[in-house]
Coordinates of C-alpha atoms in Angstrom, one line a residue:
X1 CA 52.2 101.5 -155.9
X2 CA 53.7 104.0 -153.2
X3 CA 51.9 101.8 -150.2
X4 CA 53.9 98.9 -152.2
X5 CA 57.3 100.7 -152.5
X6 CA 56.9 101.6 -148.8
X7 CA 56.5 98.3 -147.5
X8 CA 59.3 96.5 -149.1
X9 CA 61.4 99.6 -147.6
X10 CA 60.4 98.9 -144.1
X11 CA 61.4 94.9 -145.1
X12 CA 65.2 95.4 -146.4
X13 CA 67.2 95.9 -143.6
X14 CA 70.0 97.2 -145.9
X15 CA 68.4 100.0 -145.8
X16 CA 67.4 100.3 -142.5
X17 CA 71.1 99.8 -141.4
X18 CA 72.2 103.0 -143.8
X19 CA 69.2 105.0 -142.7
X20 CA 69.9 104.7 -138.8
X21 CA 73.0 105.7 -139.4
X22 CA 73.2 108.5 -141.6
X23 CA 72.6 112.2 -140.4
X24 CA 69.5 112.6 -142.8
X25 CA 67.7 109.4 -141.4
X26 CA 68.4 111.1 -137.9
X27 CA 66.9 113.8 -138.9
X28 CA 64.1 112.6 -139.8
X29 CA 63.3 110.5 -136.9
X30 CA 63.6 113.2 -134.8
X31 CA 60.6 114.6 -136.0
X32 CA 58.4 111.8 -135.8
X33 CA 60.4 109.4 -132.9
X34 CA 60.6 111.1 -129.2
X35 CA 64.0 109.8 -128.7
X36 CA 66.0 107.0 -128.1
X37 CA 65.3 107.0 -124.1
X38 CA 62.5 106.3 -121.7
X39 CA 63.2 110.2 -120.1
X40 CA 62.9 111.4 -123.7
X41 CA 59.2 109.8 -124.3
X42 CA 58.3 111.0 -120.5
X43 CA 59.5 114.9 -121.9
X44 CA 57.4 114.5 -124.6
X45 CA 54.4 113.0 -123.2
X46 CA 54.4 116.3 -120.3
X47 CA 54.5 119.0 -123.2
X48 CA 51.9 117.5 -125.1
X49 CA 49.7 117.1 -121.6
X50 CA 50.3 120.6 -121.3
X51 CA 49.0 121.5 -124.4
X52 CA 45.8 119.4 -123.7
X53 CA 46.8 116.2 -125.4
X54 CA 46.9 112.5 -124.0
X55 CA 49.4 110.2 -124.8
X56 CA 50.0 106.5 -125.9
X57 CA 53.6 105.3 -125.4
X58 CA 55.1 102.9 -127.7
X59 CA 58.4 101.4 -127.1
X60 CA 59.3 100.9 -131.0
X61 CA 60.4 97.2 -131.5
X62 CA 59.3 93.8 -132.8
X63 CA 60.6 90.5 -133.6
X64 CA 62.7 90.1 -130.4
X65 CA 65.4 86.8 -131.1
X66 CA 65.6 85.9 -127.5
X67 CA 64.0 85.6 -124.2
X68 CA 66.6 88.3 -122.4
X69 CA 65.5 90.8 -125.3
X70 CA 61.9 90.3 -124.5
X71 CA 62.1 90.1 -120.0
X72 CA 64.3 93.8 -121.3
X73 CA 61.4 95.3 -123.5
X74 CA 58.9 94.2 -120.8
X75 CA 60.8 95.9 -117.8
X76 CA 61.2 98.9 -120.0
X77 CA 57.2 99.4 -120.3
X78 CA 56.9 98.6 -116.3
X79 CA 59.1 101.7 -115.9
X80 CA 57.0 103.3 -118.2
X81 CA 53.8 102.9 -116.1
X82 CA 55.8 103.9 -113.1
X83 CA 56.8 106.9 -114.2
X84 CA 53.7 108.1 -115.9
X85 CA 51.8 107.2 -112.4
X86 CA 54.5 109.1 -110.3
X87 CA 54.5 112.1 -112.5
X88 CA 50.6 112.0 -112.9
X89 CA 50.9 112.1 -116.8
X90 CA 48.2 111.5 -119.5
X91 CA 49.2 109.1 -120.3
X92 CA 49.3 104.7 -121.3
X93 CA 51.1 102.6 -123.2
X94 CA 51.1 100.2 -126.7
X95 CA 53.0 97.3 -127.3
X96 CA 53.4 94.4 -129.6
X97 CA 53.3 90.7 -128.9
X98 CA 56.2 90.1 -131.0
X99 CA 58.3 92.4 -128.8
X100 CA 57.0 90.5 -125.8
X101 CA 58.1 87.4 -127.2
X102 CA 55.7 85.8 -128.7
X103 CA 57.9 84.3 -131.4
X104 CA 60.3 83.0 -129.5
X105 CA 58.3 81.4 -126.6
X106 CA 54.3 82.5 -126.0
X107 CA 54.2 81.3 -123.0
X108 CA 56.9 84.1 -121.6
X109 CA 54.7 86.9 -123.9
X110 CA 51.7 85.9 -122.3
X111 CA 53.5 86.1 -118.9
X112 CA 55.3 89.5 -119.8
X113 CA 51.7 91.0 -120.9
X114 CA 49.8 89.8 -118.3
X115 CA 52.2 91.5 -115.8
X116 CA 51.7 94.8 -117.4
X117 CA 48.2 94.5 -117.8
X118 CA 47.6 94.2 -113.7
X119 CA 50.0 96.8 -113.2
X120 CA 48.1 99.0 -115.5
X121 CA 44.6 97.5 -113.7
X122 CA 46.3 98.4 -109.9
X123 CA 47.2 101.7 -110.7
X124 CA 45.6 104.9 -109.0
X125 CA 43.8 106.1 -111.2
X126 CA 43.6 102.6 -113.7
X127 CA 45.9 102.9 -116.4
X128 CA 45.5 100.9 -119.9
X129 CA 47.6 98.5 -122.5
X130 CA 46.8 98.9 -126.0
X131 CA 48.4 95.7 -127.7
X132 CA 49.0 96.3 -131.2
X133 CA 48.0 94.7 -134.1
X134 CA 50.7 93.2 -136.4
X135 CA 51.0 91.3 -139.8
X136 CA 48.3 88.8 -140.6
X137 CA 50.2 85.8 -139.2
X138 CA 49.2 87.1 -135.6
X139 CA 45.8 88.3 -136.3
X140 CA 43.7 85.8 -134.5
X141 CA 46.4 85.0 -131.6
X142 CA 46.3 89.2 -130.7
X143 CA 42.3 88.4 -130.8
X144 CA 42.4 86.3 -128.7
X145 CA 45.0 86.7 -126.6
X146 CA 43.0 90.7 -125.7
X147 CA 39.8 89.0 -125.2
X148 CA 41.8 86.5 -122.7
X149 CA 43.4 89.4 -120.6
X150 CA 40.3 91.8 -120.6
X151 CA 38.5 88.7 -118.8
X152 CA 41.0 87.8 -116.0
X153 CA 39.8 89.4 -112.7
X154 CA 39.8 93.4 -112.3
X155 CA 41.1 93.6 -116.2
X156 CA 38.2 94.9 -117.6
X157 CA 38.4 98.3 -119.1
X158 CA 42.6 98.0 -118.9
X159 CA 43.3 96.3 -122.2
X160 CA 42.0 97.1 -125.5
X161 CA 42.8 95.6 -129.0
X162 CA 44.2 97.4 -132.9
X163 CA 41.6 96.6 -135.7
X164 CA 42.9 97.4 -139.1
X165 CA 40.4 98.4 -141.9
X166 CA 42.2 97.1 -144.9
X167 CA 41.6 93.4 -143.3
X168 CA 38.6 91.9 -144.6
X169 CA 37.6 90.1 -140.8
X170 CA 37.7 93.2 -139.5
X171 CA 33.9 93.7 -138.9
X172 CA 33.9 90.4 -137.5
X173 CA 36.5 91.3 -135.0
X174 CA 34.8 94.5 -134.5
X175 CA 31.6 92.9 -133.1
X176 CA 33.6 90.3 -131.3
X177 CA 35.7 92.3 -129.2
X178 CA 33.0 95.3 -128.5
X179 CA 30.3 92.3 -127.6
X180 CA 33.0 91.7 -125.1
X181 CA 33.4 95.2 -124.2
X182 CA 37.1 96.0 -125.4
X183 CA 38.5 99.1 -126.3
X184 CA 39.5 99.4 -129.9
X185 CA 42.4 101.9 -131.9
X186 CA 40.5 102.1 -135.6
X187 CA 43.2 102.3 -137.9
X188 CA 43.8 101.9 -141.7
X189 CA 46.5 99.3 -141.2
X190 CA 50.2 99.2 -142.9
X191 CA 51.7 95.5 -143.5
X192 CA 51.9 93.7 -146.8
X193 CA 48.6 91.7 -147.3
X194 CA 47.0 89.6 -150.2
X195 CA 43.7 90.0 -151.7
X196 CA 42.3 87.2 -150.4
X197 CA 42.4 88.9 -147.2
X198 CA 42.9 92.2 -147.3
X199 CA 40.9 95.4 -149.4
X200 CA 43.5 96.3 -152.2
X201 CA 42.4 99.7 -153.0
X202 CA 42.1 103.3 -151.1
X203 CA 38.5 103.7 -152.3
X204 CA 37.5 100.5 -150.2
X205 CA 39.8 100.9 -147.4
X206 CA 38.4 104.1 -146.4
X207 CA 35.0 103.0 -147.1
X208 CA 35.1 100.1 -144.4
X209 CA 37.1 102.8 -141.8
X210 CA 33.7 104.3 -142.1
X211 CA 31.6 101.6 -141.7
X212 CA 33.9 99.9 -138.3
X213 CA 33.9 103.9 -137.4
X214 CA 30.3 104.3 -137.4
X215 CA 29.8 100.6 -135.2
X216 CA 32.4 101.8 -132.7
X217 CA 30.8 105.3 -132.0
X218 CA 27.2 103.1 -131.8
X219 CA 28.7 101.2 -129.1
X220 CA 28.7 102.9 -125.9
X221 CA 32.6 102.0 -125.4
X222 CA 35.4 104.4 -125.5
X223 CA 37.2 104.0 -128.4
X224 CA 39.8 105.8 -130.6
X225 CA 40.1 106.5 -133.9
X226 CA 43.6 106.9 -135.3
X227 CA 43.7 108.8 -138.8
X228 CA 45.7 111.7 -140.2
X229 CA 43.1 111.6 -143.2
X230 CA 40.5 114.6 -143.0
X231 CA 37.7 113.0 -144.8
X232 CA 38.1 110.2 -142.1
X233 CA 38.2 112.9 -139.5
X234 CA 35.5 114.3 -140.7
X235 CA 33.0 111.4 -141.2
X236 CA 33.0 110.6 -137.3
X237 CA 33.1 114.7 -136.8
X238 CA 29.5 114.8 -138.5
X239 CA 28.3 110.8 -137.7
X240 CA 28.8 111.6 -133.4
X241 CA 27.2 115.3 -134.0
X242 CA 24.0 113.7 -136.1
X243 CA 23.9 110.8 -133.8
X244 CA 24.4 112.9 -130.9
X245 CA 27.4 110.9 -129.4
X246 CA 29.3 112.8 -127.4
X247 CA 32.6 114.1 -127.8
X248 CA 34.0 112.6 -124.9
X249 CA 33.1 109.6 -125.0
X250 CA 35.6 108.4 -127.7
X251 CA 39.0 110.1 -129.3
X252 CA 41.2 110.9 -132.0
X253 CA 44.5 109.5 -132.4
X254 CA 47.7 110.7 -134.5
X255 CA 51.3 110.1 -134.7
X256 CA 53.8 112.2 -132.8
X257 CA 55.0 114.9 -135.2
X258 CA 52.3 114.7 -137.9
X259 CA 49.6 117.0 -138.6
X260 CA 50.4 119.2 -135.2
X261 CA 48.2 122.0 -136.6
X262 CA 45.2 119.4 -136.8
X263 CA 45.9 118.0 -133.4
X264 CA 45.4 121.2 -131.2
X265 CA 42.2 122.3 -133.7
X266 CA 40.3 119.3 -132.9
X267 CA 41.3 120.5 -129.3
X268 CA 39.9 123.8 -129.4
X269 CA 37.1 122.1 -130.7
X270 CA 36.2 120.2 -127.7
X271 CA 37.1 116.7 -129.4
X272 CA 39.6 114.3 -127.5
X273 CA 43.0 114.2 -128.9
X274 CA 45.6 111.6 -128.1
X275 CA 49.2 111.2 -129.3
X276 CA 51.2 108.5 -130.2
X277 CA 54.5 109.1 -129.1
X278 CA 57.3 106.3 -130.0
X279 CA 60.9 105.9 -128.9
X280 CA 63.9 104.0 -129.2
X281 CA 66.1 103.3 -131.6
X282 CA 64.2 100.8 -134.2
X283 CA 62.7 103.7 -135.4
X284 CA 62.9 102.9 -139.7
X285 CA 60.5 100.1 -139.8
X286 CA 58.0 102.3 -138.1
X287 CA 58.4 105.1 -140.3
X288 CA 58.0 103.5 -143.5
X289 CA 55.1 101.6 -142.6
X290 CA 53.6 105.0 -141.7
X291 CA 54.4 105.9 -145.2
X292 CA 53.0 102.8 -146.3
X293 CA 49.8 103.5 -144.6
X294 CA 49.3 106.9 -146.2
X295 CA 52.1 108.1 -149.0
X296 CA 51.0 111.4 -148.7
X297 CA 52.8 111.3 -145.2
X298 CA 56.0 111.3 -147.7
X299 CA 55.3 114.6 -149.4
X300 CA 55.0 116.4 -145.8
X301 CA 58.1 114.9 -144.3
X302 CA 60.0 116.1 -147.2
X303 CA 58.8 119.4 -147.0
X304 CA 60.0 119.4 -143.2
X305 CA 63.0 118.3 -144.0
X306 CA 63.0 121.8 -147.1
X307 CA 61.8 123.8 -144.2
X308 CA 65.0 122.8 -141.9

């Protein structure tokens, strides 16, 4: 019911409109977004290398109405890479298709991507492009369009694809894209899906995380695995330490601002930790689909919020 109330908030741009506006919605996003600026993610992303964390940069943003809006997003992320090479940061970057303009015209997405990716692919040392995974609508064109990339000259090993574990093609996705030797972010995913297509209930959600998590650590790719959930933490913990996988040879992911305290333990631990850190200012949608994709995230944000 939560995952449900959380999606329709993320939809009504009523809401969104009062929220970005009002002091409390600032608040909150300044928790859990960087900032509204490129300089603000690049502050960020340098404290959290210092405290032995990578990074993944997201320009927040989807949707884009018009060509100008997505040639704007695009040259925003080619700074992006600039700057993270220049300032030898820990960095790379995730974007959506939609904010690349997809919708609008895919041939200028595919164009806008493509640039990014060979930037990425002629940095020193090679950088990396994590394209997002959105609603089910764009499923198979963000399949494809990754496996496309990864195989144009000198792009291997700079592009890597989101595989969502509510979706019920996920595990055919998975073996597709690791038979082709692309990177994957494991996640839990947070859109409005049917039944049909998509696991309904926690119980089986989780279950095939553990599954995709267990074929992804078999696979002799680098991987992450993006979870705030302990148990899910903790299944891959004891699966690479029984299997004897080691611990650098995939990571953990987590969203800027939540579950700091679990972040630097799996650190101290020896496990790879990386961060995803999102600016801008379209920063409501994003947070209520985190909600969506665990409520519980709810209960610690307003207990932040008590705190300040």
């Amino acid at each position: 019911m939560l995952r449900a109330l959380f999606i329709s908030l993320s939809e009504s741009s009523t809401l969104r409109g009062l929220a970005e506006r009002s002091a409390l919605g600032q608040r909150v996003s300044s928790r859990f977004v960087a900032g509204t600026q490129l300089e603000d993610a690049l502050r960020v992303t340098q404290i959290l290398n210092a405290a032995g964390l990578s990074v993944s940069v997201d320009n927040l943003g989807e949707n884009v109405t018009n060509a100008d809006e997505a040639r704007h997003s695009a040259e925003l992320y080619r700074q992006l890479l600039d700057n993270i090479a220049a300032r030898k940061l820990n960095a790379n970057v995730s974007l959506k298709l939609t904010h690349m303009g997809l919708d609008i015209d895919p041939q200028l997405a595919r164009e806008n991507v493509t640039a990014l990716v060979s930037q990425a692919a002629r940095m020193q040392p090679r950088n990396f492009v994590r394209i997002d995974m959105e609603g089910s609508p764009y499923t198979q064109r963000t399949v494809d369009f990754v496996s496309e990339l990864h195989r144009a000259p000198g792009n291997a090993g700079c592009v890597g694809a989101v595989i969502q574990s509510y979706m019920r093609r996920s595990e055919a996705d998975v073996a597709k894209l690791i038979g082709e030797g692309i990177r994957i972010r494991l996640c839990k995913g947070a859109y409005k899906e049917p039944p049909e297509i998509a696991f309904q209930a926690k119980q089986e959600v989780d279950a095939n995380y553990v599954k995709l998590m267990k074929i992804l650590l078999k696979s002799g790719i680098y991987h992450g695995l993006a979870t705030h959930d302990e148990k899910m933490i903790n299944a891959a913990k004891d699966f690479a330490t029984r299997e004897q996988i080691a611990r650098d040879s995939f990571e953990f992911q987590m969203l800027y601002g939540i579950r700091r305290d679990l972040q630097k333990s799996l650190v101290r631990e020896g496990w790879r930790m990386r961060v995803y850190v999102p600016f801008g200012t379209e920063w409501y949608p994003y947070l209520m689909r985190r909600l969506a994709e665990r409520p519980a995230n709810a209960l610690f944000i307003a207990k932040n919020l008590l705190r300040s």
